[in-house]
Tab-separated table of C-alpha atoms and ligand atoms in Angstrom:
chain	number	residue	atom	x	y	z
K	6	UNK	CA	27.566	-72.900	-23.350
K	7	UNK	CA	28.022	-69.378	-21.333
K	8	UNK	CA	31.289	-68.674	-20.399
K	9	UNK	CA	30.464	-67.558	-16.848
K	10	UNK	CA	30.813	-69.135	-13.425
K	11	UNK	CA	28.763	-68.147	-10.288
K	12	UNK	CA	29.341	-69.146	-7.401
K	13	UNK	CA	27.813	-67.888	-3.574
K	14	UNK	CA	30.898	-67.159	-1.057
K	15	UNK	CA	29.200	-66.595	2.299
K	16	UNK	CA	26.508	-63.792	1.415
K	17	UNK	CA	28.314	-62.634	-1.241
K	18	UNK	CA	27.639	-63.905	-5.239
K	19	UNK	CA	31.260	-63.860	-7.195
K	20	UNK	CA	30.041	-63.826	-11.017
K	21	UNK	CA	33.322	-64.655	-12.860
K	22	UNK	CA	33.042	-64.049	-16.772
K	23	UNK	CA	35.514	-67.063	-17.741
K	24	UNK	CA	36.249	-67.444	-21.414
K	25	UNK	CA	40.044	-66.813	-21.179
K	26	UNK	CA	40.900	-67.876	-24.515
K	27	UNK	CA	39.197	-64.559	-25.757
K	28	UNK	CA	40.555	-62.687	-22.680
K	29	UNK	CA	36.547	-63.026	-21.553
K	30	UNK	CA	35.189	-61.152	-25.131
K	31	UNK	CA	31.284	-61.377	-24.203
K	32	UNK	CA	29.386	-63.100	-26.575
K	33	UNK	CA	25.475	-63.712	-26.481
K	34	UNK	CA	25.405	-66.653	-24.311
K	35	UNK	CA	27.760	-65.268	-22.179
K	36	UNK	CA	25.759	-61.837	-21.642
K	37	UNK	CA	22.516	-64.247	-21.451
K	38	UNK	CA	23.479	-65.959	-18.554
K	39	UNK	CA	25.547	-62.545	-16.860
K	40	UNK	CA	21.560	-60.830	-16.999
K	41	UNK	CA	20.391	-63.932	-15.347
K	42	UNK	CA	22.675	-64.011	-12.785
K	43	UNK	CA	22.763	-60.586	-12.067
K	44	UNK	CA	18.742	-60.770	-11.962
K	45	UNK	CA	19.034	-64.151	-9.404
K	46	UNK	CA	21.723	-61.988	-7.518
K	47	UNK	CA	19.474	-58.378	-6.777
K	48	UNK	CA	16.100	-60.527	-5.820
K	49	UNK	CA	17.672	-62.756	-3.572
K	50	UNK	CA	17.811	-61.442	-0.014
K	51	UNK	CA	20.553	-63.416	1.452
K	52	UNK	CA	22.947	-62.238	-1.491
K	53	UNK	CA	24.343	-58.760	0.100
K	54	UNK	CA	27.260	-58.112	-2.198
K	55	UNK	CA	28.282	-59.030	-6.053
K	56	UNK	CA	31.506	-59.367	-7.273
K	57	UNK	CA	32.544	-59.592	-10.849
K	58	UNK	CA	35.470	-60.525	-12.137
K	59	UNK	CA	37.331	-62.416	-14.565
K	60	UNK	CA	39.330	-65.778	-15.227
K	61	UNK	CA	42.681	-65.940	-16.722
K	62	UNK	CA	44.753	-62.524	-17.560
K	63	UNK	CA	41.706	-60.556	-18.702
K	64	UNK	CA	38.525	-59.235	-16.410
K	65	UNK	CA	36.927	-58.477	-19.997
K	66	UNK	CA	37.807	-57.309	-23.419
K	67	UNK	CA	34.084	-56.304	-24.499
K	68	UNK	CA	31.491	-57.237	-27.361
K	69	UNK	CA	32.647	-60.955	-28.672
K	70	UNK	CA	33.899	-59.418	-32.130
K	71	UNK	CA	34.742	-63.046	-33.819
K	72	UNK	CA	31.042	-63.812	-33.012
K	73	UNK	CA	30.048	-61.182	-35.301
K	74	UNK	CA	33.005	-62.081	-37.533
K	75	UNK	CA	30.936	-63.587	-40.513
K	76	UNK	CA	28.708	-60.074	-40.806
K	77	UNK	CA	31.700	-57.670	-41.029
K	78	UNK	CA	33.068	-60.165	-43.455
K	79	UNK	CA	30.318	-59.910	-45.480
K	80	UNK	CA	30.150	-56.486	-45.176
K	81	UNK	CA	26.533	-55.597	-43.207
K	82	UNK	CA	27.272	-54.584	-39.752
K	83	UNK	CA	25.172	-56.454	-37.554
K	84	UNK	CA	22.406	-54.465	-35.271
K	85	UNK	CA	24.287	-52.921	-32.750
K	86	UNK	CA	21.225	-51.515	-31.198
K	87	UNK	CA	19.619	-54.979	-30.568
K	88	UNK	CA	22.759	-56.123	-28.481
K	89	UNK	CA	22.156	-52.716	-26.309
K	90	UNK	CA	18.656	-53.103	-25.355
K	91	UNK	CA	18.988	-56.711	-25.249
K	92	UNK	CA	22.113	-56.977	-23.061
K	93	UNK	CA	24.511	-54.101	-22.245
K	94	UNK	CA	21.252	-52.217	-21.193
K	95	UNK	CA	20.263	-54.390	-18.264
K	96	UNK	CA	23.540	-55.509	-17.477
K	97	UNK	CA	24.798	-52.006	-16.462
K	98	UNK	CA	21.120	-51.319	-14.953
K	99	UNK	CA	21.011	-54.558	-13.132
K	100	UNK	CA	25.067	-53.900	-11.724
K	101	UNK	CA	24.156	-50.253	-10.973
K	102	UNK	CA	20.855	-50.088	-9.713
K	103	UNK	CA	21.246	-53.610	-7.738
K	104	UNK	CA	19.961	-53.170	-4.022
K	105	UNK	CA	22.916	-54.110	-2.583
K	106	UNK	CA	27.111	-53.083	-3.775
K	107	UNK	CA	28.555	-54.438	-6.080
K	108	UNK	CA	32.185	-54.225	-7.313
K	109	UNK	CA	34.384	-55.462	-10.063
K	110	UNK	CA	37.232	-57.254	-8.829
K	111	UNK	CA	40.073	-56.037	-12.197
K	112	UNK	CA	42.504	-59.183	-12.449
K	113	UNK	CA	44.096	-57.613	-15.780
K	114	UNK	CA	43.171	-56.375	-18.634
K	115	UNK	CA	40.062	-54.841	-19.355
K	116	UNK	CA	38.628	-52.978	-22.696
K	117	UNK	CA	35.484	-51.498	-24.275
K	118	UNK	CA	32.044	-52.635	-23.122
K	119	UNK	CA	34.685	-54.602	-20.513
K	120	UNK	CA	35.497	-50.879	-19.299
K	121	UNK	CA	31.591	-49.974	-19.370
K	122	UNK	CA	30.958	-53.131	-16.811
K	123	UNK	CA	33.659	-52.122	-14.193
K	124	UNK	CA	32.258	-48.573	-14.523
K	125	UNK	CA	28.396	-49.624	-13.716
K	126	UNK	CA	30.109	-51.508	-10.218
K	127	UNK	CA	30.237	-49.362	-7.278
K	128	UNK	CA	33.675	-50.202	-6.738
K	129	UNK	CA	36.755	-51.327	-8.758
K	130	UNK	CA	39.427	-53.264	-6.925
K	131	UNK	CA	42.505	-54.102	-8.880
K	132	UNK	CA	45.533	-55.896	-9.790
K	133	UNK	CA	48.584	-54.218	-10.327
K	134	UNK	CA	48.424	-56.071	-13.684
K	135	UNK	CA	44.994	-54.374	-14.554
K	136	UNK	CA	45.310	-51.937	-17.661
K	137	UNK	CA	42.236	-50.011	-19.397
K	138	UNK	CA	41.197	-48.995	-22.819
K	139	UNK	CA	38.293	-47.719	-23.952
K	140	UNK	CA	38.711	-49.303	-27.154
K	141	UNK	CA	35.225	-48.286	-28.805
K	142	UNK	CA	37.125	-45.411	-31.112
K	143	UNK	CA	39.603	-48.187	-32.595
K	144	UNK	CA	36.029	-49.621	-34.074
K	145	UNK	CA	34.574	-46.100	-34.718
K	146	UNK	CA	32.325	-46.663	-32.200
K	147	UNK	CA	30.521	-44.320	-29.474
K	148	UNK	CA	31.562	-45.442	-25.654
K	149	UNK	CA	28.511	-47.614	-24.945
K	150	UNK	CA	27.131	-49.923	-22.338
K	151	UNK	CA	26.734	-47.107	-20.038
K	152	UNK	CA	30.467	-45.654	-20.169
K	153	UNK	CA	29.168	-42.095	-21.282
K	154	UNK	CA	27.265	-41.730	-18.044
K	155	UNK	CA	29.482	-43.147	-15.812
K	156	UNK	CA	32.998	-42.078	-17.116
K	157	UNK	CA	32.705	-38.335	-16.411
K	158	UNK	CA	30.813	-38.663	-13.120
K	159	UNK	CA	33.663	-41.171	-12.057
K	160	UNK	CA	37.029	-39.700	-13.349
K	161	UNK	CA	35.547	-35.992	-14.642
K	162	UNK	CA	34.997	-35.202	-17.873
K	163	UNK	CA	38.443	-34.022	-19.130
K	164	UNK	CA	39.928	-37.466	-17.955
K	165	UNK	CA	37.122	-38.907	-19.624
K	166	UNK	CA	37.916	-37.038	-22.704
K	167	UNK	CA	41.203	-38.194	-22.635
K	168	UNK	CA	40.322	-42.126	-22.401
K	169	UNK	CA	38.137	-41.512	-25.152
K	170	UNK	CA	39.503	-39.482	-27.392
K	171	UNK	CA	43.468	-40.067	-27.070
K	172	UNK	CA	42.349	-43.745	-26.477
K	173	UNK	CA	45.768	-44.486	-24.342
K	174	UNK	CA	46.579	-47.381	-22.672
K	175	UNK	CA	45.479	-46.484	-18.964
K	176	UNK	CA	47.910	-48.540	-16.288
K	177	UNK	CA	46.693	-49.605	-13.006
K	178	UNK	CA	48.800	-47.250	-10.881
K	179	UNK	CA	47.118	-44.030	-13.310
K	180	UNK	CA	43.921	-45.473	-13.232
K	181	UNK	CA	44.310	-44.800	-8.796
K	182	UNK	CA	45.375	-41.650	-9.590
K	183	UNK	CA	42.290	-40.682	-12.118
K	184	UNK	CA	39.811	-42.115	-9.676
K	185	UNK	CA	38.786	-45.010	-12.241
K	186	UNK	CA	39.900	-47.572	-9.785
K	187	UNK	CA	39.479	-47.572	-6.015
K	188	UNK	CA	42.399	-49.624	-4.920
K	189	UNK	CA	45.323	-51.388	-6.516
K	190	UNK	CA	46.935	-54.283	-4.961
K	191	UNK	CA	50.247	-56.270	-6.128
K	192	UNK	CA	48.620	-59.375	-8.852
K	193	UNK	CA	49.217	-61.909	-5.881
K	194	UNK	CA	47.206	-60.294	-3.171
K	195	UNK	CA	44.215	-59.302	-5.256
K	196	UNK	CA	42.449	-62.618	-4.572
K	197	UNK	CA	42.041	-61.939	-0.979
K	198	UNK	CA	42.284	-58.619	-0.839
K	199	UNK	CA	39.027	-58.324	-2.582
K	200	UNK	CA	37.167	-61.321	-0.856
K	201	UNK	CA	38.304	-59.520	2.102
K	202	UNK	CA	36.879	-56.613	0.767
K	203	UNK	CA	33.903	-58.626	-0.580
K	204	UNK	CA	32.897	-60.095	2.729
K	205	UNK	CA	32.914	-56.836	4.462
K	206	UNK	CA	30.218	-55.392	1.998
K	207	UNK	CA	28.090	-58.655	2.672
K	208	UNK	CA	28.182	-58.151	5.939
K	209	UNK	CA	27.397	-54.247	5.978
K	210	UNK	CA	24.138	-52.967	6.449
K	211	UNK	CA	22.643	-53.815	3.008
K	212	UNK	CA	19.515	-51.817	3.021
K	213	UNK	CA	21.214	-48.652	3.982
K	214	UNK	CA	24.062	-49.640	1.425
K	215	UNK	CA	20.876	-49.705	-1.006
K	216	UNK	CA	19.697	-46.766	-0.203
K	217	UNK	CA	22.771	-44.804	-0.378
K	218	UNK	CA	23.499	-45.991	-3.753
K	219	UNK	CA	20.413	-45.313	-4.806
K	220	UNK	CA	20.821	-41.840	-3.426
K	221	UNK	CA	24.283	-40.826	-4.895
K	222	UNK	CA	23.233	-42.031	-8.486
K	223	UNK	CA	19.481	-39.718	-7.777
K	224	UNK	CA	21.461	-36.821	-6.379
K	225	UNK	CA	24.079	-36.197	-9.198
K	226	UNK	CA	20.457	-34.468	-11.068
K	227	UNK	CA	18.744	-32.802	-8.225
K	228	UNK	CA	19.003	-29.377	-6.447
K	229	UNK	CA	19.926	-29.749	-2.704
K	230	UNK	CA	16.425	-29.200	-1.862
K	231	UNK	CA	15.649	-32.458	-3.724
K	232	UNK	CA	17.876	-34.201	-2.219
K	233	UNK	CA	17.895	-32.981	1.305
K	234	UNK	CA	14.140	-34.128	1.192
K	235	UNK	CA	14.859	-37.316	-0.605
K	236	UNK	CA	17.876	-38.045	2.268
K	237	UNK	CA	14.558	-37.390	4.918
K	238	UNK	CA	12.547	-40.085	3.105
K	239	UNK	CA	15.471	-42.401	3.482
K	240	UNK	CA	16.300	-42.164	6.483
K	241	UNK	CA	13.898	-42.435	8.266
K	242	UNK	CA	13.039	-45.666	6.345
K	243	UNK	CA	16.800	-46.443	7.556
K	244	UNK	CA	16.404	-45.494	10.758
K	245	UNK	CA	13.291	-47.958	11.258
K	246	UNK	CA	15.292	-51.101	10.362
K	247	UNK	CA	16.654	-53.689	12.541
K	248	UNK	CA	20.166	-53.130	11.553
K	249	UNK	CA	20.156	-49.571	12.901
K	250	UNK	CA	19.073	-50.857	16.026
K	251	UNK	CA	21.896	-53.401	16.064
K	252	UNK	CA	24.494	-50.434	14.973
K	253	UNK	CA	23.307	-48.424	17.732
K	254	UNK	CA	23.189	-51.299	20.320
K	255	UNK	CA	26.369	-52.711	19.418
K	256	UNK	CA	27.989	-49.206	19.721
K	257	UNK	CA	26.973	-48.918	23.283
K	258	UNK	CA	27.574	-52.124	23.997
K	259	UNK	CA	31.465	-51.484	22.505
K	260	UNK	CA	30.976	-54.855	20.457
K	261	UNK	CA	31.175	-54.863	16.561
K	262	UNK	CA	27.530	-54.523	15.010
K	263	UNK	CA	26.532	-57.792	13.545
K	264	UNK	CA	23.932	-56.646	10.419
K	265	UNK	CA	21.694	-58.990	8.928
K	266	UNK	CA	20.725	-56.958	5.518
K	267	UNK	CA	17.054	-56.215	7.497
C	328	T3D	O1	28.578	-54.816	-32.040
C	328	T3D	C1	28.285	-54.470	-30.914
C	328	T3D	O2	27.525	-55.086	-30.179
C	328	T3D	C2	28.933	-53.205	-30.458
C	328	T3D	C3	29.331	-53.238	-29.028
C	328	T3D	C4	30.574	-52.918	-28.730
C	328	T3D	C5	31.031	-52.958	-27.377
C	328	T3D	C6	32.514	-53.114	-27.300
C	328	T3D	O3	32.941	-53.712	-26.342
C	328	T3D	S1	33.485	-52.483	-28.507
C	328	T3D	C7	35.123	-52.919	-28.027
C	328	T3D	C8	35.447	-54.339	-28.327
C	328	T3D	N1	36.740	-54.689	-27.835
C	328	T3D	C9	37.894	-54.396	-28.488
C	328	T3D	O4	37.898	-53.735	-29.497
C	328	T3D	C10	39.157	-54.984	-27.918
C	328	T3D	C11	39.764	-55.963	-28.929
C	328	T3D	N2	40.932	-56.588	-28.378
C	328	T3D	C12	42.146	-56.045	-28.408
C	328	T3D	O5	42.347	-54.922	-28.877
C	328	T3D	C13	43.277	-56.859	-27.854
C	328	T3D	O6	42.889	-58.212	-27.769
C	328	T3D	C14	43.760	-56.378	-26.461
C	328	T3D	C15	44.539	-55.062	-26.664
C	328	T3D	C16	42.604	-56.172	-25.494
C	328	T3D	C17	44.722	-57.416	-25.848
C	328	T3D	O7	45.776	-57.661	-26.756
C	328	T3D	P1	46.748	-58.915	-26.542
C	328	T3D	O8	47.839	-58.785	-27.564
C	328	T3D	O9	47.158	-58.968	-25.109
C	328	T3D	O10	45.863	-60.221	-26.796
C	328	T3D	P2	45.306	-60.726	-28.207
C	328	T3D	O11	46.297	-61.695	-28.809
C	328	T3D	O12	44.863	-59.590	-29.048
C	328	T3D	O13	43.989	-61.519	-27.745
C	328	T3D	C18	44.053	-62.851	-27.204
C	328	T3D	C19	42.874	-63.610	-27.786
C	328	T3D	O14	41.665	-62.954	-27.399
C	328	T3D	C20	42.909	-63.585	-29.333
C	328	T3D	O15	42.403	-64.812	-29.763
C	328	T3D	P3	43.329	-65.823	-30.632
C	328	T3D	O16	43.783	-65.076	-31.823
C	328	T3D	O17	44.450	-66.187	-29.696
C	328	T3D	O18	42.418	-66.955	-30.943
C	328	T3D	C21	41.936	-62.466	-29.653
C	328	T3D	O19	41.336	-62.603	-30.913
C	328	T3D	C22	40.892	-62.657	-28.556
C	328	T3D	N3	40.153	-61.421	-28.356
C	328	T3D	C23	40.591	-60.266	-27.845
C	328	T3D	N4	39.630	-59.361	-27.854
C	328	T3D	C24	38.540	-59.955	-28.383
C	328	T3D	C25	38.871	-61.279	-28.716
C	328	T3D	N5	38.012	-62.121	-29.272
C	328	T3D	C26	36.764	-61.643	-29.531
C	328	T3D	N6	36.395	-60.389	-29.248
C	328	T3D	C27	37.231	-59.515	-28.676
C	328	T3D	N7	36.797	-58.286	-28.335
């Protein structure tokens, strides 16, 4: 049985990784049913925003290393690069390049491939009681899952060094101040903060959110050139939707725009 829950709240999917009892360690059935979900969540059009998160005092600790347990015991290390292209891979592909934001919603602790998860989200909310280690050095392990790209485009890469390397605890209110998180919120208000939060996204313009994502992530490689041409292409696919027209409408109408992701 996977230890994830999924559940639609208005136009929004919350995919909650809920194994507490291994502060939400991913093992194979969990990460089976996370790409599924994920995959359900970007090709369905009435699903506008994904939240992850996580039940219990953990969002997510990382690989499931008791699952591997009997390999190290016996001394072969099992094949690291089959969990990679089988799960971590798409997972950080599918929360990255999904057409529509997504954001990890950090109820505590989170470590290794845990980290890489809330890095491939757009945005990371979080609890006061949210704390961060990279974790992968304490296994001799490489940052994986994706961390290595997005860890130095999201904090810079001497912060990033430092996670790494020093491997220090990082604490909510630090994480703020490095950038790693977006917002931090006393434990008790996280909950609706974030579906607050959450149901704004869902009911944002969702193909221009999609766009701009896809944008940003495109940009961080091109010369401005590039991307003032790719911006053109964009927008004046944007600019041909019904939710611009609804933007502009409602803005000279002095109402609040009501977008329907079209
Ligand atoms: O092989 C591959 O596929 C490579 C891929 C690697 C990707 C990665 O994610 S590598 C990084 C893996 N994660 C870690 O190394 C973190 C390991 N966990 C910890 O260091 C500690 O648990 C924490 C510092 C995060 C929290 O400590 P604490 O004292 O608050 O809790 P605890 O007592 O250590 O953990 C509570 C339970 O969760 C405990 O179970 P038990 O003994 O009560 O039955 C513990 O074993 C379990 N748990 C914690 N982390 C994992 C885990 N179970 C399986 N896998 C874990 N990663």
């Amino acid at each position: 049985m996977s230890g994830l829950d999924v559940r639609r709240q208005g136009a929004a999917t919350w995919v909650t990784l809920n194994r507490p009892e291994a502060l939400n360690a991913l093992d194979a059935a969990t990460k089976d049913a996370l790409v599924v979900a994920l995959g359900e969540a970007a090709d369905d059009p009435a699903v506008r925003a994904v939240a992850l998160t996580g039940g219990g005092r953990a969002f997510c600790v990382g690989q499931d290393l008791r699952e591997l347990e009997q390999a190290y015991r016996e001394g072969r290390a099992p094949d690291v690069g089959d969990a990679l292209e089988r799960h971590y891979a798409p997972i950080c592909r599918l929360l990255a390049e999904m057409p529509k934001p997504t954001v990890a919603v950090l109820n505590g602790v989170a470590a290794g491939a845990g980290v890489s998860l809330a890095l491939a989200c757009d945005l990371r909310l979080a609890s006061s009681a949210a704390r961060f280690r990279l974790a992968f050095a304490g296994i001799a392990l490489i940052p994986d899952a994706g961390s290595t790209w997005h860890l130095p485009r999201v904090v810079g890469l001497s912060r990033a060094m430092e996670i790494a390397l020093l491997g220090d605890w990082v604490e909510a209110d630090q994480a703020l101040q490095f950038g790693l998180v977006n917002r931090v919120w006393p434990a008790e208000e996280l909950e609706r903060q974030a579906a607050e939060a959450v149901a704004g996204l869902a009911a944002g313009p969702t193909l221009a959110f999609a766009r701009t994502k896809t944008l940003f992530r495109d940009h961080l490689e091109v010369g401005l050139a590039e991307a003032l041409a790719g911006e053109a292409k964009a927008q004046i696919a944007s600019g041909q939707t019904s939710d611009h027209l609804e933007g502009v409408s409602a803005f000279l109408e002095k109402r609040q725009a009501r977008f329907q992701g079209a």
